[in-house]
Coordinates of C-alpha atoms in Angstrom, one line a residue:
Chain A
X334 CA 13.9 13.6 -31.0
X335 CA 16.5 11.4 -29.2
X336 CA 15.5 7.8 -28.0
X337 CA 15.8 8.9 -24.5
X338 CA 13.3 11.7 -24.8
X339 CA 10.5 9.8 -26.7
X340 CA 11.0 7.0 -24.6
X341 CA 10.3 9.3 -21.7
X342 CA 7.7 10.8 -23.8
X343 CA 6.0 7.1 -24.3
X344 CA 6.4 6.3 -20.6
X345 CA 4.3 9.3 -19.3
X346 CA 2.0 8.7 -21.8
X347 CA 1.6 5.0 -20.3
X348 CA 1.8 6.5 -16.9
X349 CA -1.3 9.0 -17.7
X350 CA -3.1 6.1 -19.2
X351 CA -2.4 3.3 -15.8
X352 CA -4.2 6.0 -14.4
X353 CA -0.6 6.9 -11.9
X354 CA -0.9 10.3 -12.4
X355 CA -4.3 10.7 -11.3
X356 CA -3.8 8.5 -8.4
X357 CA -1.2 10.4 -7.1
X358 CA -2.6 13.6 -7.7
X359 CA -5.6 12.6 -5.8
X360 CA -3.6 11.6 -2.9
X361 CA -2.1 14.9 -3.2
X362 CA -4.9 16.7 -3.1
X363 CA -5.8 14.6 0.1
X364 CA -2.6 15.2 2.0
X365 CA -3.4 19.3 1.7
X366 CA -7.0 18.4 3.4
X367 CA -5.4 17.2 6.0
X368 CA -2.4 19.4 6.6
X369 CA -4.2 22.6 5.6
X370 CA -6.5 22.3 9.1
X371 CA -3.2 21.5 11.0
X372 CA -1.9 24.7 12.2
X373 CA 0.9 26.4 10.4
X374 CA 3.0 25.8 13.9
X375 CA 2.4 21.9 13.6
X376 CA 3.1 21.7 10.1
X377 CA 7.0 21.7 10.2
X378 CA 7.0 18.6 12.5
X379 CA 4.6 17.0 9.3
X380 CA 6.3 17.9 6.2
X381 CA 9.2 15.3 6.8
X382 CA 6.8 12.4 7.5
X383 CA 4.9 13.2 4.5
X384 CA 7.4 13.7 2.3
X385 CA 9.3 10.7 3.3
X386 CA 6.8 7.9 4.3
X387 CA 4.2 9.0 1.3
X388 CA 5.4 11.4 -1.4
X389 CA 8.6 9.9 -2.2
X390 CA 7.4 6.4 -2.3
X391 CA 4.8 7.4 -5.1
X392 CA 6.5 5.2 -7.7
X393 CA 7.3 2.4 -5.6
X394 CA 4.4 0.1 -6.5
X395 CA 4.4 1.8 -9.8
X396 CA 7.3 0.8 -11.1
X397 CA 6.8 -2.5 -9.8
X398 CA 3.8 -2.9 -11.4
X399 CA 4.7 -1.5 -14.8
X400 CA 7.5 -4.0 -15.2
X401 CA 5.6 -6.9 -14.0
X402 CA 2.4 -5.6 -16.8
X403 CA 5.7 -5.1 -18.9
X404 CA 6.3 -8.8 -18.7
X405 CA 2.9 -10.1 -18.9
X406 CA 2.0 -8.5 -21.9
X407 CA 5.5 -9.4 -23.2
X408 CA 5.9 -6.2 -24.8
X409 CA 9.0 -5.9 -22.9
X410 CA 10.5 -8.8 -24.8
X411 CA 9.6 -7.0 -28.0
X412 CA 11.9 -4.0 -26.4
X413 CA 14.8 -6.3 -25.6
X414 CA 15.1 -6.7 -29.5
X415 CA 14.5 -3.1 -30.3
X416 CA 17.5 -0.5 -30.3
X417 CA 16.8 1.0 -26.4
X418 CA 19.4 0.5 -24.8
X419 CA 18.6 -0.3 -20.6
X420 CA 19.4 2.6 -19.6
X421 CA 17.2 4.5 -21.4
X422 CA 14.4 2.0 -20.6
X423 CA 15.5 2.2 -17.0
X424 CA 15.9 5.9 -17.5
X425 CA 12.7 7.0 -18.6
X426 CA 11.0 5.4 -16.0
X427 CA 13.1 6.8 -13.2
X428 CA 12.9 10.8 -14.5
X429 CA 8.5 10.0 -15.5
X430 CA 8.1 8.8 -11.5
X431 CA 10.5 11.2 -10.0
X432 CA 9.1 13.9 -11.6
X433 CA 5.8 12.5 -10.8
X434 CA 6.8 12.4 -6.5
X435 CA 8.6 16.2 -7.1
X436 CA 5.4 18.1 -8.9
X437 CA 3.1 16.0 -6.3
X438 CA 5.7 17.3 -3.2
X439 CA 5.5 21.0 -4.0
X440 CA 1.7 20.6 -5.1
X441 CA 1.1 19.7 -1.4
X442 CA 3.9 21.8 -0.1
X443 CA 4.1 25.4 -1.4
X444 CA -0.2 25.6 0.0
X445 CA 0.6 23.9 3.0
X446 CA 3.8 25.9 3.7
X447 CA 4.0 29.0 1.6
X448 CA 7.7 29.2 1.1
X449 CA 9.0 28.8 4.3
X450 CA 11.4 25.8 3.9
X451 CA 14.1 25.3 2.0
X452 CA 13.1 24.5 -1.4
X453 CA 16.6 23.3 -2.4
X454 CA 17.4 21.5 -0.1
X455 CA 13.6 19.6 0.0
X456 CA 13.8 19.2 -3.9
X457 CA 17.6 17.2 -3.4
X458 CA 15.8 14.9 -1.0
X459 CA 12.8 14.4 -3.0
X460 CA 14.8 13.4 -6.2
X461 CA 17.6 11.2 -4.3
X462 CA 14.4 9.2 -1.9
X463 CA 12.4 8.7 -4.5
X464 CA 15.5 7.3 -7.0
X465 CA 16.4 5.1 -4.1
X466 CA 13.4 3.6 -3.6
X467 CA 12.1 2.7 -7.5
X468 CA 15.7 1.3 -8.0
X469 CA 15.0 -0.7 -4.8
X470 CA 12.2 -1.9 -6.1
X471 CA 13.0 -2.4 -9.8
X472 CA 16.0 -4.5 -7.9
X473 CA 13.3 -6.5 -6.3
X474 CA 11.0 -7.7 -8.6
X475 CA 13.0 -9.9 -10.6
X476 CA 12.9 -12.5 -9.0
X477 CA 8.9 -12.8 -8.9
X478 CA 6.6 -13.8 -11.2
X479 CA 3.6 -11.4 -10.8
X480 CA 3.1 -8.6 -9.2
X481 CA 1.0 -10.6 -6.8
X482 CA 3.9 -12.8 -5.3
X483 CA 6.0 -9.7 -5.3
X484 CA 3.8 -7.6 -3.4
X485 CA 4.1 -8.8 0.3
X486 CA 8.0 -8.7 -0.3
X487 CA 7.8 -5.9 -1.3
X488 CA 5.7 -4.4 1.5
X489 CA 9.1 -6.2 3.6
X490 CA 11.4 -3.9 1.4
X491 CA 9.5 -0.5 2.0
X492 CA 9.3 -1.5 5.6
X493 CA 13.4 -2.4 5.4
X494 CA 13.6 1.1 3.6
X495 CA 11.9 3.2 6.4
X496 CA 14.0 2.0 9.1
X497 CA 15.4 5.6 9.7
X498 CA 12.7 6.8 10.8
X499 CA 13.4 5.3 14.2
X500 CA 16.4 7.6 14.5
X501 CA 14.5 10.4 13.4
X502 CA 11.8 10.1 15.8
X503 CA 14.9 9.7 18.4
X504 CA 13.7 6.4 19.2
X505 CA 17.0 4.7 18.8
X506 CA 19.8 7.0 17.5
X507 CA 22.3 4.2 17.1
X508 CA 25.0 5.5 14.4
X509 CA 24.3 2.4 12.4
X510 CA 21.5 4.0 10.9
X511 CA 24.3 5.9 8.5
X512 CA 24.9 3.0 6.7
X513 CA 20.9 2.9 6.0
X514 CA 20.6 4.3 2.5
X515 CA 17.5 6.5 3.3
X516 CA 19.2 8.0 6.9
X517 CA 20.6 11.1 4.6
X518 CA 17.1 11.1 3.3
X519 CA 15.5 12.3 6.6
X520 CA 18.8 15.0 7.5
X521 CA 17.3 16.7 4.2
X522 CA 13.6 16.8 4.6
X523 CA 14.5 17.6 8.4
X524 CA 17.1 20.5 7.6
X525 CA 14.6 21.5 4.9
X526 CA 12.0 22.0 7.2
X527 CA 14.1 23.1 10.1
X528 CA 13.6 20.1 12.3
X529 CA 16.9 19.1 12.1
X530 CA 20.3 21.2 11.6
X531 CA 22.7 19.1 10.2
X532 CA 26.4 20.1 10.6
X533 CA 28.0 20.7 6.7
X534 CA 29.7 17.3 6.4
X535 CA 26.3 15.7 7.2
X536 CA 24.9 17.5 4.2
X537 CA 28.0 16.3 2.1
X538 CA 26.7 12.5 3.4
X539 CA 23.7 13.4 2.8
X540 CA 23.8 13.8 -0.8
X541 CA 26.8 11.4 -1.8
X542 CA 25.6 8.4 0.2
X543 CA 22.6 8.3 -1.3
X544 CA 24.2 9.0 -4.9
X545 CA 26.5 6.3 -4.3
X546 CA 23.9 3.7 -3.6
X547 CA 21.9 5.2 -6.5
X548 CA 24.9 4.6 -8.6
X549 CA 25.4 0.7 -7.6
X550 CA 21.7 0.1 -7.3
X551 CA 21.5 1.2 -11.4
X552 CA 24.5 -1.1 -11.8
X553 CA 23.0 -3.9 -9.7
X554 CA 19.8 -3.1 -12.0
X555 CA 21.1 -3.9 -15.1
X556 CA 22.5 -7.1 -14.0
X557 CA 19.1 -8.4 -12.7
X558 CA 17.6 -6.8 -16.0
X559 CA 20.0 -9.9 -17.5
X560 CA 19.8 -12.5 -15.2
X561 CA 16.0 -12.4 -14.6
X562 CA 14.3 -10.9 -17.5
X563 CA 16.3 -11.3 -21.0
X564 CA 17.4 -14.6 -19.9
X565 CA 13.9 -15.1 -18.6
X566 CA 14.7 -16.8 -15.3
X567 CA 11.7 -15.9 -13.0
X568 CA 8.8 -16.7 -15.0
X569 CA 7.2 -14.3 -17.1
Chain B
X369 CA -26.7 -28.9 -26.4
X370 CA -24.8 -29.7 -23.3
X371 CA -26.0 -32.4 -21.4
X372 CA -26.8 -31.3 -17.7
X373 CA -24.3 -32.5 -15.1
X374 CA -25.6 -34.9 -12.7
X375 CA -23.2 -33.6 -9.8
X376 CA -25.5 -31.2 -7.7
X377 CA -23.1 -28.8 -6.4
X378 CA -24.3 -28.9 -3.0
X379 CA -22.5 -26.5 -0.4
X380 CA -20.2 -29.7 0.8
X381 CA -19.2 -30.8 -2.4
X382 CA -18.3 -27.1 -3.3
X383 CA -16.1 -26.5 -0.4
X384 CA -14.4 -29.3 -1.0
X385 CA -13.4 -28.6 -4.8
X386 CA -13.0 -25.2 -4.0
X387 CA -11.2 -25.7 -0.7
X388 CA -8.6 -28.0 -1.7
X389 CA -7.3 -25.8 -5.0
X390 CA -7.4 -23.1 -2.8
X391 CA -5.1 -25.5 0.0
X392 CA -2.6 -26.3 -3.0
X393 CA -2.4 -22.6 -4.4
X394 CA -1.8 -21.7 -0.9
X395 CA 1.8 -23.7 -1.2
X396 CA 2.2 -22.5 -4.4
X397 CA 1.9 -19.0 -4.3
X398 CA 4.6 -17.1 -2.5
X399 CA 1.5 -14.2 -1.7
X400 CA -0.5 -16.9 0.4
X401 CA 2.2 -17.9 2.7
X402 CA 3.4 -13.8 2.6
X403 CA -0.2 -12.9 3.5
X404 CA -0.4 -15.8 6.6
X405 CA 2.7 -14.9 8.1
X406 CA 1.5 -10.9 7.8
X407 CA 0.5 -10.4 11.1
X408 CA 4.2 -10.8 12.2
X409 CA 4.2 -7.5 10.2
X410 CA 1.7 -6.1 13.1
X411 CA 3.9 -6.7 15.4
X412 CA 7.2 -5.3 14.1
X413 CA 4.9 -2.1 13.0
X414 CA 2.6 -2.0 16.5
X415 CA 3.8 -4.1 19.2
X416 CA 7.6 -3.1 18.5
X417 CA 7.8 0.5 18.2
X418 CA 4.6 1.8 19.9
X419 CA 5.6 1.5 23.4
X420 CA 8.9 3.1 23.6
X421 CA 7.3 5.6 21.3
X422 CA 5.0 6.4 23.8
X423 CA 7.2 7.4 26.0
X424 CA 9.7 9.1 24.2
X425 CA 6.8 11.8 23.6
X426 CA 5.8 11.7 27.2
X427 CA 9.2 12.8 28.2
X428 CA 10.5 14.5 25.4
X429 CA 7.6 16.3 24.2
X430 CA 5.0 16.1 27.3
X431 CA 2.3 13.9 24.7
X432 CA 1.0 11.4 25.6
X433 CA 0.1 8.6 22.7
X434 CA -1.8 6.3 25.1
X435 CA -5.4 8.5 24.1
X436 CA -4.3 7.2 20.1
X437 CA -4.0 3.4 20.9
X438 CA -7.9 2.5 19.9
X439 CA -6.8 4.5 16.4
X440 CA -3.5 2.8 16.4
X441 CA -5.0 -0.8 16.7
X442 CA -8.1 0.4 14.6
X443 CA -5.8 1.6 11.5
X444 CA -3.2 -0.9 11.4
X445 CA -4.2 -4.0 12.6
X446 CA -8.3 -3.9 11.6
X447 CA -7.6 -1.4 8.5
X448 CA -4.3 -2.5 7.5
X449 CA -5.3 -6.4 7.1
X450 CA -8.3 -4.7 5.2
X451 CA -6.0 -3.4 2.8
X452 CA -3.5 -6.6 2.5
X453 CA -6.7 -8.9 2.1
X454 CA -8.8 -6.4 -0.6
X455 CA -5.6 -5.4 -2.3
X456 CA -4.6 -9.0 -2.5
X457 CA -7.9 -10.4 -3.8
X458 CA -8.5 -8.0 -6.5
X459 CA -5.3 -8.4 -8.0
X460 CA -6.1 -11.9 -8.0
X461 CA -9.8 -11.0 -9.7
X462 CA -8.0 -9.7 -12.4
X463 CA -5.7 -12.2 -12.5
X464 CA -8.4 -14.6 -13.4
X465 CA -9.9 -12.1 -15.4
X466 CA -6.8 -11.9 -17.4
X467 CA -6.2 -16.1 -17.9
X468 CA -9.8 -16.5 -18.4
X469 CA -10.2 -18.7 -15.6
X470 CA -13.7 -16.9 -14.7
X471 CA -15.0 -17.8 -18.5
X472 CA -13.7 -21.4 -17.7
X473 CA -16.0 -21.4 -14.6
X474 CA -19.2 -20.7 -16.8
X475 CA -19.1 -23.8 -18.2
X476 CA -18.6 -25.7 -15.1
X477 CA -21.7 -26.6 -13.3
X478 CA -20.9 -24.4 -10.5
X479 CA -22.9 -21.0 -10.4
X480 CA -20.7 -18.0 -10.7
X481 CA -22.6 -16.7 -7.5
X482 CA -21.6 -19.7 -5.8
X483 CA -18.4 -19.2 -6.7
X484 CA -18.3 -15.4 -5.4
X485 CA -20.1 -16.2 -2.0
X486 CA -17.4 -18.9 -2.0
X487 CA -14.3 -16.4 -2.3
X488 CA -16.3 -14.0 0.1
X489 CA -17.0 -16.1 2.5
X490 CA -13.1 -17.5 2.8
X491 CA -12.2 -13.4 2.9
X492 CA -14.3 -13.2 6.1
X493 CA -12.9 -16.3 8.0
X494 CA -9.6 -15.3 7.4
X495 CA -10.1 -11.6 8.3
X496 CA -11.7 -12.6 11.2
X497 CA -8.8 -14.6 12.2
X498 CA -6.4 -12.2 10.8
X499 CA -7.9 -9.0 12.9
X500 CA -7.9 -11.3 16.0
X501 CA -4.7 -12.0 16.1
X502 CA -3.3 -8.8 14.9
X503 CA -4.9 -7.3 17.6
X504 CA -3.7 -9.7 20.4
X505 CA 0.0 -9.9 19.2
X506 CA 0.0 -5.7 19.1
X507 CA 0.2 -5.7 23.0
X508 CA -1.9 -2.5 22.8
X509 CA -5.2 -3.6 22.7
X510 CA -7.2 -4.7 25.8
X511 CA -8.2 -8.6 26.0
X512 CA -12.0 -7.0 26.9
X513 CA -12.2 -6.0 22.9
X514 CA -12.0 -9.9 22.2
X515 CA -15.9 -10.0 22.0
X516 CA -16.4 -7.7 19.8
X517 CA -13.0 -9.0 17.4
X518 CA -15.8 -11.4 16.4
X519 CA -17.6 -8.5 15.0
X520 CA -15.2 -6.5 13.9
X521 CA -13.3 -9.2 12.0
X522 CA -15.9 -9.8 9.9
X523 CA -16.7 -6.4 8.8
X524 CA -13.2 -6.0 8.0
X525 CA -13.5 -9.2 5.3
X526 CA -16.5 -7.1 4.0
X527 CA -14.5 -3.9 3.5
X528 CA -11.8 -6.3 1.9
X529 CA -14.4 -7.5 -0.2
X530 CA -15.6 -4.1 -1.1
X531 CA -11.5 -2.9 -2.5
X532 CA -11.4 -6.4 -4.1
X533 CA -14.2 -5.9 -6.4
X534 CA -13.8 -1.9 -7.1
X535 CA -10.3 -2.5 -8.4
X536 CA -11.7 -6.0 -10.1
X537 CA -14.5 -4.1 -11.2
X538 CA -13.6 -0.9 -12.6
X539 CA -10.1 -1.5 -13.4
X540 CA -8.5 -3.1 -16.9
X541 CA -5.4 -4.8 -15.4
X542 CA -3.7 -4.9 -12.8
X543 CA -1.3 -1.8 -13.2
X544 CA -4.8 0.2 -13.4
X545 CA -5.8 -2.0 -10.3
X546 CA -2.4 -0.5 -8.3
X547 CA -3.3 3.4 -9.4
X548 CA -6.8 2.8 -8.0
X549 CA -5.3 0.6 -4.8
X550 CA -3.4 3.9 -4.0
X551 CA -6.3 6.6 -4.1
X552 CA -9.2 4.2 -2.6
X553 CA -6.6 2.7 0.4
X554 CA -5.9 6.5 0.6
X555 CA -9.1 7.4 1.2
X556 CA -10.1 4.3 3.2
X557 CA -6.7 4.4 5.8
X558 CA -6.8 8.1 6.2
X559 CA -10.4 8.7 7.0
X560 CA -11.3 7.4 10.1
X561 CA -7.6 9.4 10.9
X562 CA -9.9 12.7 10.5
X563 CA -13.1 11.4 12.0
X564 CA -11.0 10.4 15.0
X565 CA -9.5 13.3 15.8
X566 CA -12.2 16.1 14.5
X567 CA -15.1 17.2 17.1
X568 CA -18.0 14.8 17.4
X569 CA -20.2 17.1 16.1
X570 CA -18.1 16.7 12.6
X571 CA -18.2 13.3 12.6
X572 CA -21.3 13.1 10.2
X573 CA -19.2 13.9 7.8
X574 CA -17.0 10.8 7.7
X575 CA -20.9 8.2 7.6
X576 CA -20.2 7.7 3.5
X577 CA -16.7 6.1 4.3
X578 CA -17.1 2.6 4.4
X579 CA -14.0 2.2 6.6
X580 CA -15.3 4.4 9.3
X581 CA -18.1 2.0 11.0
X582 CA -15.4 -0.5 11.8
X583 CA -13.4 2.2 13.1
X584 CA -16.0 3.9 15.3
X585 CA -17.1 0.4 16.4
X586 CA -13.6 -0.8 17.9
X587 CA -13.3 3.1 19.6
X588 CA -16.7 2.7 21.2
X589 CA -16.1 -1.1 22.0
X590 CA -12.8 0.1 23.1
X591 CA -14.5 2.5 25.6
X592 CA -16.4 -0.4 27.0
X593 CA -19.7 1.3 25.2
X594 CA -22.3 -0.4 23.3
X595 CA -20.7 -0.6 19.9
X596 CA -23.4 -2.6 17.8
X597 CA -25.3 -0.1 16.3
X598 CA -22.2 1.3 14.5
X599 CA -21.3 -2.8 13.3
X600 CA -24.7 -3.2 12.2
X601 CA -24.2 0.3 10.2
X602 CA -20.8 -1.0 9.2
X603 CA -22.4 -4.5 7.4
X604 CA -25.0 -2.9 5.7
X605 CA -23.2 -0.8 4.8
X606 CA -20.7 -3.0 3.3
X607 CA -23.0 -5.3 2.0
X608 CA -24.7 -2.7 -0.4
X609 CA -21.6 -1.8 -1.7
X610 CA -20.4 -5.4 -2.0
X611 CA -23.9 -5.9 -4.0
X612 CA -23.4 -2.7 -6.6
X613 CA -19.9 -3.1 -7.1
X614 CA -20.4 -7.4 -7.6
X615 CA -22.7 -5.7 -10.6
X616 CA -20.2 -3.9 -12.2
X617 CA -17.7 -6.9 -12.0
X618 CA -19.9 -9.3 -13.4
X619 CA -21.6 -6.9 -16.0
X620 CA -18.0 -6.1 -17.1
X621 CA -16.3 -9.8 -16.8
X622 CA -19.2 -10.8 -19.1

């Protein structure tokens, strides 16, 4: 087995044990009590706000956590020496929780909506949200020492990170909001669920924005990965 | 054998001790200062947004949001400093589970009850104060709800209490303690949602939720109606909870 797949292997393993799994099916399970008594006319409007301001941010306090657990129990210090390289260790975390938000999205959609949005396009904005986000907050942790002094900055972040939803609810529809990362985010779960029709080169943005943040988020990543954590500025 | 201390640790004395780490780890910790400057948060999330909100679904949509301000202020002000404070103060539970720092305490003269009536009883205050001014600065809420605030705060630092020690308590660390944060706030946040909107005649249903006698007590206040009943509910609720789960933590720290 490549390193990439057992380390993917070992983190889902730790993610079963943390309990993450369970927790998020649970909420899962939640989010179909309530949308299953909304009726099926309502239920368009829904899917978008669920997806976005729940589903997709699954991981976000995961990931957090499990780097800042990673650090206490120093076993990520033990890693550092071993042959993974970061972006395997970076990797495996990122495909365990985005797999975890996608099966938990179309666990609570496919009852809630049969098969009356577009599954494509939903799956795209599931996998690009929920990337942005745990590299947002991967990106934001270094500089703490425990998950404690990191969590009401972090609350800042996911607030920072749901700005669009402003423009979405047409409360201000500045065109700023396209240099938001998450503003292609919404077009998707909106075209997906038919709230929004996006014109074809605000699907192309809405994909390659978000890829192209992805891309210098992973970069920005691996430099605070130095800085903060092999070179142990930041506490431990 | 130990000789006994000859310090009584009288209620003053404990405050003091107790009061002035707290004051310096309150300057240390980046959390503290995060947590007292929250309520700014209630303001960019409530007062903020809610108004032009409303009435971009009055004309847009013909809805009108004004009938959903007494669940507005009850989830994110009351219930949403619920959540902050609990969340906050069981990751530090197992924080000091973790170091030790709760063994260290057993050999003090100060009685680990004492210590946990201590912690609880610093929750409430700053609930209390927390609630009050989360729902002043949210521009929503009528000043006639200030009376009951005094109740309602309080109830709010038990429910904090009550996530505090179930993560603390039945969680191993801290990562376990943030899987369990996210099914019980879940649970806690979205609850009153349903009893809110659901006929009356369902609301039985929502009674074993802890977080819906505040809820139901700051809608009926809200209404000018007699609310006490549903507090009193709400804090004994609490308080048995508070008493089962304090079990489990100590039974388990031991």
């Amino acid at each position: 087995m490549s390193r990439l797949a057992s380390t993917i292997r070992m983190e889902g393993r730790l993610q079963f044990r943390y309990g993450f799994v369970y927790a998020a099916l649970f909420t899962g399970v939640m989010w179909l009590s309530i949308l299953l008594p909304i009726p099926s006319s309502g239920r368009p409007a829904a899917g978008p706000l669920v997806l976005f301001a729940d589903i997709a941010i699954v991981g976000f306090f995961f990931i957090a956590g499990s780097v800042f657990f990673e650090k206490g129990q120093r076993t990520l210090f033990a890693l550092v020496m071993t042959p993974l390289r970061f972006g395997e260790y970076l990797g495996a975390k990122l495909a365990t929780l985005t797999a975890l938000s996608l099966v938990i999205a179309f666990l609570v959609l496919i009852p809630a909506h049969g098969l009356e949005f577009n599954v494509g396009v939903a799956a795209v904005g599931i996998i690009l949200t929920t990337l942005l986000f745990l590299l947002v907050s991967f990106v934001s942790t270094a500089p703490f020492a425990s998950i404690t002094d990191w969590l009401m900055p972090g609350g800042l972040v996911l607030l920072f990170m749901s700005l669009p939803l402003i423009h979405y609810a047409g409360l201000w529809t500045n065109p700023v909001f396209y240099l938001h990362p998450t503003h292609g985010s919404l077009i998707l779960f909106g075209a997906a669920f038919g709230t929004l029709t996006p014109s074809p080169w605000e699907f192309v943005y809405s994909v390659a924005y978000p890829v192209a943040w992805i891309v210098g988020l992973g970069l920005v990543s691996r430099r605070v990965f130095d800085t903060y954590i092999v070179a142990g500025r930041g506490g431990s | 054998m130990a000789t006994q201390s000859t310090v009584r640790p009288t209620w003053p004395r404990i405050t003091a001790a107790l009061g002035g780490n707290d004051r310096r780890s309150v300057f240390r910790d980046p959390l503290l200062i995060m947590v007292l400057a929250s309520p700014l948060l209630y303001i960019i999330m409530v007062r903020i947004p809610v108004p032009p909100l409303t009435d971009h679904l009055a004309s847009g949509y013909g809805f009108d949001l004004v009938p959903y301000y007494p669940l507005i202020v009850s989830s994110f002000p009351m219930l949403g400093t619920m959540l902050l404070l609990g969340c906050a103060g069981g990751l530090m539970l197992l924080e000091e589970k973790d170091t030790g720092t709760l063994h260290a305490l057993r050999v003090t003269p100060m009685p680990l009850a004492v210590f946990a009536a201590y912690r609880c009883a610093t929750i409430i205050v700053v609930s209390t104060g927390y609630v009050a001014a989360a729902m002043w600065l949210s521009g929503i809420a009528p000043t006639s709800l200030l009376p009951a605030v005094l109740v309602l705060g309080p109830l709010t630092g038990l429910l904090a209490i009550v996530i505090a020690l179930a993560m603390a308590g039945i969680a191993n660390n801290k990562v376990e303690g943030l899987a369990m944060i996210r099914a019980l706030g879940f649970v806690l946040f979205m609850t009153p949602v349903g009893a809110f909107i659901v006929d009356e005649r369902w609301e039985t249903a929502f009674w074993l939720v802890p977080s819906y006698w505040p809820s139901k007590a700051l809608w009926v206040a809200w209404d000018g109606g007699d609310y006490w009943p549903y507090a009193l509910v709400g804090v004994l609720y609490s308080g048995a909870v508070i008493a089962a789960l304090g079990r489990v933590f100590v039974r388990r720290a031991g």
